[in-house]
């Protein structure tokens, strides 16, 4: 290669001299692209202008890519008009520097290796920057000292470097974003079930919401006894099982309709949650399972179910009293180690905010909901957070929840991409059971109980999933069947549920 003009020394040589870089590799790589634009079609990493240590090289690369994306040829001649007034270019002898870059074709041989080295050195520089920030933060005691917060911030920064997602990679062109959208549409078309996201395992729900989409924060809310956790565990199992099944069938990850699941259970222990999943999948009553009132045949059913669940990609974290920052740290670790693609948090109000929120609960919940939405975008996975509802639901004649019932903060509704409510009318009808008649009672007592029994027969086993907010589609409701014995939700096959099943 002909000699490349020496680039100016950085303004702060004392600081920058030790930073990892290879300016010669950058020049050779740019020369290879300008000789043959097809080089960019087969790179091992996705380079941006910010990956180049020398700013001039970054600008040359950016303009080269802009020409290529417009289906134009990028050569020293076509690039010349863009750099005639560039001061850094003048400092190295003018636009003739572009021709110097192509002085030798040797860069074509090692273009892939040069690209990888440029990328890796950029990550190392980011790592140096993170280290400096960590040191400066740890030495600065001018404000309130919060070591835990500094550790969590450092881990966040390190995660971004590890994923190659530092500031240099945070901007996408519309072309890139539109291609991603088209891929999602193609996935929905090929699935046969209009499913563009991760499956919930319940056909009618998938048809309504199109699956669970990456970077979305989903809120699943309901009053106690409605089955929030049951529905969440159903969906967690279905997504994890679909991932395992698709993987076994040789379906590539980008077309897999399931996901590895992380379940953060702040209310129930891991073994209690596992008991629920076992009951759901074995068909054995959860209550009978806990109390040991099962037959040998039922125990065999449990054993078979447990054996099938051994390889299920479902990870449970039952650490109590997590802060939103700690949860985000744990989620990042799980994704790094296991490739998590879907996160469930049970439930939002049990998370804690930072110490800065003090006694202001509304501010704390706002911080938590924002943190969950940030987590969904940061890891590019759907996050489902369960939420309580205020007691004002109970004071209305129609107990169906509304968005205004979300407890403690309007920011939950604001931050959520989708808000789902679970409602079971039979829960309230069962609570209104009148006196059971006995022989000799007045005819009105018999009539009242018969009227109640008819209503109970009409609603027993029915549930509604109300889509109160959706940024991706319409709102409305989906009618489901709920099996109270196994706490399992499923598609509604027959709306005439038998009262004989009710005890």
mmCIF file of N, CA and C in Angstrom, residues 19-23 25-26 47 50-53 114-128 168:
data_model
loop_
_atom_site.group_PDB
_atom_site.id
_atom_site.type_symbol
_atom_site.label_atom_id
_atom_site.label_comp_id
_atom_site.label_asym_id
_atom_site.label_seq_id
_atom_site.Cartn_x
_atom_site.Cartn_y
_atom_site.Cartn_z
ATOM 1 N N UNK A 19 -5.334 4.946 24.369
ATOM 2 C CA UNK A 19 -6.581 4.335 23.924
ATOM 3 C C UNK A 19 -6.321 3.317 22.814
ATOM 4 N N UNK A 20 -6.960 2.165 22.860
ATOM 5 C CA UNK A 20 -6.767 1.156 21.821
ATOM 6 C C UNK A 20 -7.247 1.673 20.463
ATOM 7 N N UNK A 21 -6.428 1.534 19.436
ATOM 8 C CA UNK A 21 -6.833 1.924 18.090
ATOM 9 C C UNK A 21 -5.834 1.367 17.097
ATOM 10 N N UNK A 22 -6.250 1.312 15.844
ATOM 11 C CA UNK A 22 -5.369 0.916 14.748
ATOM 12 C C UNK A 22 -5.791 1.723 13.524
ATOM 13 N N UNK A 23 -5.194 2.899 13.391
ATOM 14 C CA UNK A 23 -5.568 3.815 12.311
ATOM 15 C C UNK A 23 -5.219 3.226 10.950
ATOM 16 N N UNK A 25 -5.345 0.057 10.142
ATOM 17 C CA UNK A 25 -6.392 -0.911 9.790
ATOM 18 C C UNK A 25 -7.639 -0.191 9.279
ATOM 19 N N UNK A 26 -7.946 0.960 9.893
ATOM 20 C CA UNK A 26 -9.086 1.750 9.434
ATOM 21 C C UNK A 26 -8.878 2.207 7.997
ATOM 22 N N UNK A 47 -20.695 -2.284 11.457
ATOM 23 C CA UNK A 47 -19.905 -1.094 11.778
ATOM 24 C C UNK A 47 -20.714 0.184 11.568
ATOM 25 N N UNK A 50 -19.119 5.708 14.296
ATOM 26 C CA UNK A 50 -18.609 5.899 15.650
ATOM 27 C C UNK A 50 -17.589 4.843 16.055
ATOM 28 N N UNK A 51 -17.502 3.734 15.315
ATOM 29 C CA UNK A 51 -16.526 2.699 15.648
ATOM 30 C C UNK A 51 -15.105 3.098 15.253
ATOM 31 N N UNK A 52 -14.953 4.108 14.392
ATOM 32 C CA UNK A 52 -13.625 4.515 13.923
ATOM 33 C C UNK A 52 -13.003 5.494 14.919
ATOM 34 N N UNK A 53 -11.744 5.251 15.275
ATOM 35 C CA UNK A 53 -11.047 6.132 16.219
ATOM 36 C C UNK A 53 -10.789 7.497 15.589
ATOM 37 N N UNK A 114 -10.074 -6.717 9.295
ATOM 38 C CA UNK A 114 -9.943 -5.302 9.652
ATOM 39 C C UNK A 114 -11.236 -4.797 10.300
ATOM 40 N N UNK A 115 -12.374 -5.187 9.722
ATOM 41 C CA UNK A 115 -13.668 -4.758 10.265
ATOM 42 C C UNK A 115 -13.843 -5.251 11.696
ATOM 43 N N UNK A 116 -13.505 -6.524 11.925
ATOM 44 C CA UNK A 116 -13.617 -7.091 13.276
ATOM 45 C C UNK A 116 -12.706 -6.363 14.253
ATOM 46 N N UNK A 117 -11.482 -6.051 13.823
ATOM 47 C CA UNK A 117 -10.543 -5.372 14.720
ATOM 48 C C UNK A 117 -11.023 -3.949 15.038
ATOM 49 N N UNK A 118 -11.518 -3.234 14.033
ATOM 50 C CA UNK A 118 -12.041 -1.881 14.266
ATOM 51 C C UNK A 118 -13.175 -1.921 15.285
ATOM 52 N N UNK A 119 -14.048 -2.893 15.135
ATOM 53 C CA UNK A 119 -15.192 -3.039 16.048
ATOM 54 C C UNK A 119 -14.721 -3.368 17.466
ATOM 55 N N UNK A 120 -13.819 -4.336 17.577
ATOM 56 C CA UNK A 120 -13.346 -4.761 18.901
ATOM 57 C C UNK A 120 -12.591 -3.640 19.622
ATOM 58 N N UNK A 121 -11.779 -2.894 18.881
ATOM 59 C CA UNK A 121 -11.043 -1.797 19.509
ATOM 60 C C UNK A 121 -11.989 -0.691 19.968
ATOM 61 N N UNK A 122 -13.069 -0.477 19.218
ATOM 62 C CA UNK A 122 -14.068 0.515 19.633
ATOM 63 C C UNK A 122 -14.728 0.095 20.946
ATOM 64 N N UNK A 123 -15.006 -1.217 21.092
ATOM 65 C CA UNK A 123 -15.584 -1.713 22.350
ATOM 66 C C UNK A 123 -14.596 -1.534 23.506
ATOM 67 N N UNK A 124 -13.326 -1.763 23.232
ATOM 68 C CA UNK A 124 -12.324 -1.568 24.279
ATOM 69 C C UNK A 124 -12.254 -0.107 24.710
ATOM 70 N N UNK A 125 -12.390 0.815 23.746
ATOM 71 C CA UNK A 125 -12.389 2.233 24.108
ATOM 72 C C UNK A 125 -13.613 2.573 24.952
ATOM 73 N N UNK A 126 -14.755 1.951 24.605
ATOM 74 C CA UNK A 126 -15.960 2.152 25.415
ATOM 75 C C UNK A 126 -15.732 1.620 26.834
ATOM 76 N N UNK A 127 -15.035 0.488 26.927
ATOM 77 C CA UNK A 127 -14.753 -0.105 28.232
ATOM 78 C C UNK A 127 -13.855 0.812 29.055
ATOM 79 N N UNK A 128 -12.871 1.416 28.401
ATOM 80 C CA UNK A 128 -12.004 2.377 29.085
ATOM 81 C C UNK A 128 -12.835 3.547 29.600
ATOM 82 N N UNK A 168 -22.776 4.362 20.286
ATOM 83 C CA UNK A 168 -22.446 4.291 18.866
ATOM 84 C C UNK A 168 -23.468 3.482 18.081
#
